[in-house]
PDB file of C-alpha atoms and ligand atoms in Angstrom:
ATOM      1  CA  UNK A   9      -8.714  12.773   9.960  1.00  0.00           C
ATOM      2  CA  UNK A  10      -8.010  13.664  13.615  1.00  0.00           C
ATOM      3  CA  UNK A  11     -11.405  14.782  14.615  1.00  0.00           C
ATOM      4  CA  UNK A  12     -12.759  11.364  13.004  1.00  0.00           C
ATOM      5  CA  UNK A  13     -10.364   9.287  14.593  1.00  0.00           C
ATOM      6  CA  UNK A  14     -11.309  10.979  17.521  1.00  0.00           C
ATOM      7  CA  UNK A  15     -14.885  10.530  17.482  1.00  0.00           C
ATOM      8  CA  UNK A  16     -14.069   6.770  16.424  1.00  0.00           C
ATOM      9  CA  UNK A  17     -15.908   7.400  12.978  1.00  0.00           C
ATOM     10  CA  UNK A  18     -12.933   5.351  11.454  1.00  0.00           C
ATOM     11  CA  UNK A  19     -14.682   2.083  10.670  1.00  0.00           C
ATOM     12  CA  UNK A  20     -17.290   3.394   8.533  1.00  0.00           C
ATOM     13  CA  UNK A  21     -14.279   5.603   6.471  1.00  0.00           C
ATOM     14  CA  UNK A  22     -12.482   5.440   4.118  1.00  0.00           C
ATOM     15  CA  UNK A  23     -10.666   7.706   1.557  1.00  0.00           C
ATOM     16  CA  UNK A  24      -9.310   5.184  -0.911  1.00  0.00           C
ATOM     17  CA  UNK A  25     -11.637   5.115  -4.173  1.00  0.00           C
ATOM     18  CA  UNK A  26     -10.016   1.796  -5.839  1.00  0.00           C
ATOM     19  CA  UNK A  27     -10.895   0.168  -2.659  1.00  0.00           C
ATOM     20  CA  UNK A  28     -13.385  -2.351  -2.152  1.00  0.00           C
ATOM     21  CA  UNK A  29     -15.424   0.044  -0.274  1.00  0.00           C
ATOM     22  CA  UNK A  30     -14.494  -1.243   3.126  1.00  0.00           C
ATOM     23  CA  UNK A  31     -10.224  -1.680   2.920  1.00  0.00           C
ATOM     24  CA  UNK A  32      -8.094   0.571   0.914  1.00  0.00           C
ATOM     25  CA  UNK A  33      -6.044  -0.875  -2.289  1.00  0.00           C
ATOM     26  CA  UNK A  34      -2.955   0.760  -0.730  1.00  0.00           C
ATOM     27  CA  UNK A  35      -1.074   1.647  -3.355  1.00  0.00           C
ATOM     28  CA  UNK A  36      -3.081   5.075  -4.485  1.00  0.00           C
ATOM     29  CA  UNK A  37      -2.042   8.231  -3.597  1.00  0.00           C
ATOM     30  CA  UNK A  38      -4.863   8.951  -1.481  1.00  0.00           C
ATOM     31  CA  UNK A  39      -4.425   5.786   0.206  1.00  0.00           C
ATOM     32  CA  UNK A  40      -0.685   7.292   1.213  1.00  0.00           C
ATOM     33  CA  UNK A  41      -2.323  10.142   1.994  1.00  0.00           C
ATOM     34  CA  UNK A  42      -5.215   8.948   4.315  1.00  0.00           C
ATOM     35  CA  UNK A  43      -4.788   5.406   5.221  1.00  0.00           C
ATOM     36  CA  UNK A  44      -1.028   5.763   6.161  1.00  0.00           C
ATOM     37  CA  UNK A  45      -1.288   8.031   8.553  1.00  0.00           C
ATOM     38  CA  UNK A  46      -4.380   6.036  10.416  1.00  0.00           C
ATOM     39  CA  UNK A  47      -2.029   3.402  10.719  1.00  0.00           C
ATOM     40  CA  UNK A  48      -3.519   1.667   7.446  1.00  0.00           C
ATOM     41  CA  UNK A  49      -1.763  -0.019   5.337  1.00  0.00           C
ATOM     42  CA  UNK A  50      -0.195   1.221   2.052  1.00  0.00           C
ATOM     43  CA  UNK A  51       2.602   0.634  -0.083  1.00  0.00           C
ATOM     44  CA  UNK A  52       5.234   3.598  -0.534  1.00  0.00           C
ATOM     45  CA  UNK A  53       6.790   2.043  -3.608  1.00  0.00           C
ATOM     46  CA  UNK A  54       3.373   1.861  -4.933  1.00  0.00           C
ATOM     47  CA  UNK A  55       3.436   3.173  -8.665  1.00  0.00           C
ATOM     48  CA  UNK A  56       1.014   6.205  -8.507  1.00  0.00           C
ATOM     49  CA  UNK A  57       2.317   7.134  -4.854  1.00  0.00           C
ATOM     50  CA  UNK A  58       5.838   7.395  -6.563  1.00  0.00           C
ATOM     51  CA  UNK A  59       4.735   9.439  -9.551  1.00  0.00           C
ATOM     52  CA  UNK A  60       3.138  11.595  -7.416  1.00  0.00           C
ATOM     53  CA  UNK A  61       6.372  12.345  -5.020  1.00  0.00           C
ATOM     54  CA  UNK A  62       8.309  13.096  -8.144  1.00  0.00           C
ATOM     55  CA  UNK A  63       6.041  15.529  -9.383  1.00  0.00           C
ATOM     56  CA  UNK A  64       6.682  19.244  -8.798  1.00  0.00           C
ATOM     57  CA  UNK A  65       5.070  21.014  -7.718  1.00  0.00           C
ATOM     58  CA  UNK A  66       4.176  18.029  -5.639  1.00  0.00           C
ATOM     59  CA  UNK A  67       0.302  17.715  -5.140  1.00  0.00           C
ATOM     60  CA  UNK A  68      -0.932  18.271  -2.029  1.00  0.00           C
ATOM     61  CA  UNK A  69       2.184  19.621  -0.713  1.00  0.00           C
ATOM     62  CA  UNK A  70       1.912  19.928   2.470  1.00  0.00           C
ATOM     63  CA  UNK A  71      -0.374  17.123   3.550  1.00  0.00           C
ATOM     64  CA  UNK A  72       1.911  15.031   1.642  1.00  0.00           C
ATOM     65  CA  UNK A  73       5.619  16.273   3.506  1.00  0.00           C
ATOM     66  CA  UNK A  74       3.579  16.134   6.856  1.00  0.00           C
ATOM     67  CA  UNK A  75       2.393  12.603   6.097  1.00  0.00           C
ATOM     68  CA  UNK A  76       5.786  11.517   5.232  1.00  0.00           C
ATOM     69  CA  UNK A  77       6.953  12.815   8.738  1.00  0.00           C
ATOM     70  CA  UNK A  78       4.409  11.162  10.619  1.00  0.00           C
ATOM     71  CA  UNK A  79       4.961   8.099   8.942  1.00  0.00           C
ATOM     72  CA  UNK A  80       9.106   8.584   9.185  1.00  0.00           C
ATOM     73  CA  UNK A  81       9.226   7.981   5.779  1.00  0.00           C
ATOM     74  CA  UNK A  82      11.718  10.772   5.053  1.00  0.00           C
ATOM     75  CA  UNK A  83      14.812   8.697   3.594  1.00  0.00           C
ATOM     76  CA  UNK A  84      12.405   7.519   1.214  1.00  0.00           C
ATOM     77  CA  UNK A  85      12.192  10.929  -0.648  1.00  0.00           C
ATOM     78  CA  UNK A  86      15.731  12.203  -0.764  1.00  0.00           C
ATOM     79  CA  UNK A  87      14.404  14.667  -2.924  1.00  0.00           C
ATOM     80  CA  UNK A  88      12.235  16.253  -1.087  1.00  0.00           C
ATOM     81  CA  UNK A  89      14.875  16.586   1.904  1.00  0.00           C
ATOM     82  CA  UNK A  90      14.447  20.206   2.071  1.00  0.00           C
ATOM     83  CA  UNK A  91      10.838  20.401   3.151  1.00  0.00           C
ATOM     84  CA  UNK A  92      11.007  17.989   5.269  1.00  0.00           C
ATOM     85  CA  UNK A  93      13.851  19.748   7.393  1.00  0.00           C
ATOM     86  CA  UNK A  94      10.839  22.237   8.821  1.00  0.00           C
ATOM     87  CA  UNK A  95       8.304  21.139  11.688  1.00  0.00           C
ATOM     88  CA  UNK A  96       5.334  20.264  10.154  1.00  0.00           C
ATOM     89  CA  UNK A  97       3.872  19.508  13.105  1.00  0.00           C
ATOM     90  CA  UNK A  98       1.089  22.259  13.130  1.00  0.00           C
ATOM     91  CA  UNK A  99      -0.290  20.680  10.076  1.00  0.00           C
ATOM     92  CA  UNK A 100      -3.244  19.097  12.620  1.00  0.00           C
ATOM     93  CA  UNK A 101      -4.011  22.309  13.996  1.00  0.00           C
ATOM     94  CA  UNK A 102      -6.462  24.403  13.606  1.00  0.00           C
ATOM     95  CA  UNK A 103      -5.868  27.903  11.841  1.00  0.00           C
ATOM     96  CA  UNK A 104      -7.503  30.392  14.573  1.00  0.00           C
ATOM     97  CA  UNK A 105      -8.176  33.420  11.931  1.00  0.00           C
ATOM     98  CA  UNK A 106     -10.153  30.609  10.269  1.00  0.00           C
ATOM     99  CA  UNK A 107     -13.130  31.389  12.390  1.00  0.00           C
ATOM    100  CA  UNK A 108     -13.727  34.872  10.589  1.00  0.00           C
ATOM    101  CA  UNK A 109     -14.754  33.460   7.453  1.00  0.00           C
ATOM    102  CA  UNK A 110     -17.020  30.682   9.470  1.00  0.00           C
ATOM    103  CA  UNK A 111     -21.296  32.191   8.318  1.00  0.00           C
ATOM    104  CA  UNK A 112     -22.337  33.485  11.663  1.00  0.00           C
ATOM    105  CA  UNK A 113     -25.710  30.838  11.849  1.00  0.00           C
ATOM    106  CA  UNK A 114     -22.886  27.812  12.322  1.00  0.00           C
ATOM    107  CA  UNK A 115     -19.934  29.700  13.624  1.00  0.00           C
ATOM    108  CA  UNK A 116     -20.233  29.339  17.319  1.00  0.00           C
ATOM    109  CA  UNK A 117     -21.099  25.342  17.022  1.00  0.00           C
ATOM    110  CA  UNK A 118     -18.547  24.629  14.894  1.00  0.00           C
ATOM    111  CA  UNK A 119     -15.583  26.774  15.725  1.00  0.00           C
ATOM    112  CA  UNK A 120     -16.097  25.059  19.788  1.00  0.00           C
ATOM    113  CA  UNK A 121     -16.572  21.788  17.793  1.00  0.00           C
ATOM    114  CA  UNK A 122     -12.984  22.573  15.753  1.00  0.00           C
ATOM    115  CA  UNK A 123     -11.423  23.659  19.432  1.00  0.00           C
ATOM    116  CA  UNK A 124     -12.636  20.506  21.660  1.00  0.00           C
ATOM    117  CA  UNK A 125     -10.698  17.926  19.023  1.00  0.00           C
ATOM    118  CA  UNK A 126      -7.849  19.993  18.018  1.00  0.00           C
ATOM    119  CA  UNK A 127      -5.337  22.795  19.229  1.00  0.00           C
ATOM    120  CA  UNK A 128      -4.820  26.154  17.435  1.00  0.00           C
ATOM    121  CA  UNK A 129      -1.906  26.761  15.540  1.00  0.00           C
ATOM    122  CA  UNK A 130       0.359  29.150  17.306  1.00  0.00           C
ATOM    123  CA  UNK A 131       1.670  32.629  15.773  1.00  0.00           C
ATOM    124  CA  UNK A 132       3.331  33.437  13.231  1.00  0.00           C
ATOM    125  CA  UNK A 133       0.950  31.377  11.938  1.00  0.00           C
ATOM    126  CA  UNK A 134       3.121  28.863   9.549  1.00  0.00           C
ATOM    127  CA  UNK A 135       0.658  28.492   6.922  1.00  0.00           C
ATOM    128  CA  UNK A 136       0.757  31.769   6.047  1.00  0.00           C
ATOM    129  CA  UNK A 137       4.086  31.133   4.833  1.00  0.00           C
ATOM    130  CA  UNK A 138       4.234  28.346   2.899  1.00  0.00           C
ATOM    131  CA  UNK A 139       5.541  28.630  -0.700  1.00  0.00           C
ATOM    132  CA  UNK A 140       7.326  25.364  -1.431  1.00  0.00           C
ATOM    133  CA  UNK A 141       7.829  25.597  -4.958  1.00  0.00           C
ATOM    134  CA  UNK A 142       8.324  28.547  -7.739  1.00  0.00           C
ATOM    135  CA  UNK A 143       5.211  28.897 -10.108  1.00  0.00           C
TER     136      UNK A 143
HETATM  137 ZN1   ZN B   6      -6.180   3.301  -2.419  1.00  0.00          ZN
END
């Protein structure tokens, strides 16, 4: 999402697949997922967007809590209070140990590709952490 909205790629994309093609239907979960956070618009009380923030463990995890940060949506999901108390904010960066499993013919082009549009994430590395739910 970030590098495409940085290379302006956004017209000619998007995620939603009940959509028309060109505009999201909004109320899907990837629309939620995707459109919201592009500024697109979506419906939180959307029926398959609610089923999916009362499922556990909740799909997508944590695209889904950082989504409902960036969006401020967090009073919408009392539920999900907890994981939404942490910083989430490294969610758009890139994963530096990440470049080790990159096949050595692309590795160089893309890993200075994945640097120009985004920052690394800083140590401890948080994703190495996450375990939001038991099971
Ligand atoms: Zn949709």
């Amino acid at each position: 999402m970030e590098i495409c909205q940085k290379e302006k790629l956004l017209p000619y994309l998007n995620s939603c697949l009940r959509g028309d093609g060109t505009n999201g239907c909004g109320v899907c979960w990837k629309c939620f997922l995707k459109n919201g956070p592009l500024g697109r618009p979506f419906d939180i009380n959307g029926k398959e967007i609610q089923i999916f923030l009362k499922r556990r463990p909740l799909p997508t995890a944590t695209h889904a809590l950082w989504a409902l940060q960036h969006l401020q949506l967090e009073s919408k999901v009392p539920e999900l209070s907890e994981y939404l108390e942490q910083d989430l904010s490294w969610w758009t960066c890139y994963y530096p140990p990440a470049k080790n499993i990159l096949q050595e013919r692309w590795q160089e082009e893309i890993w200075n590709n994945i640097s120009n549009y985004l920052s690394p994430m800083k140590q401890p590395y948080p994703v190495e952490s996450v375990h939001y739910f038991e099971d």
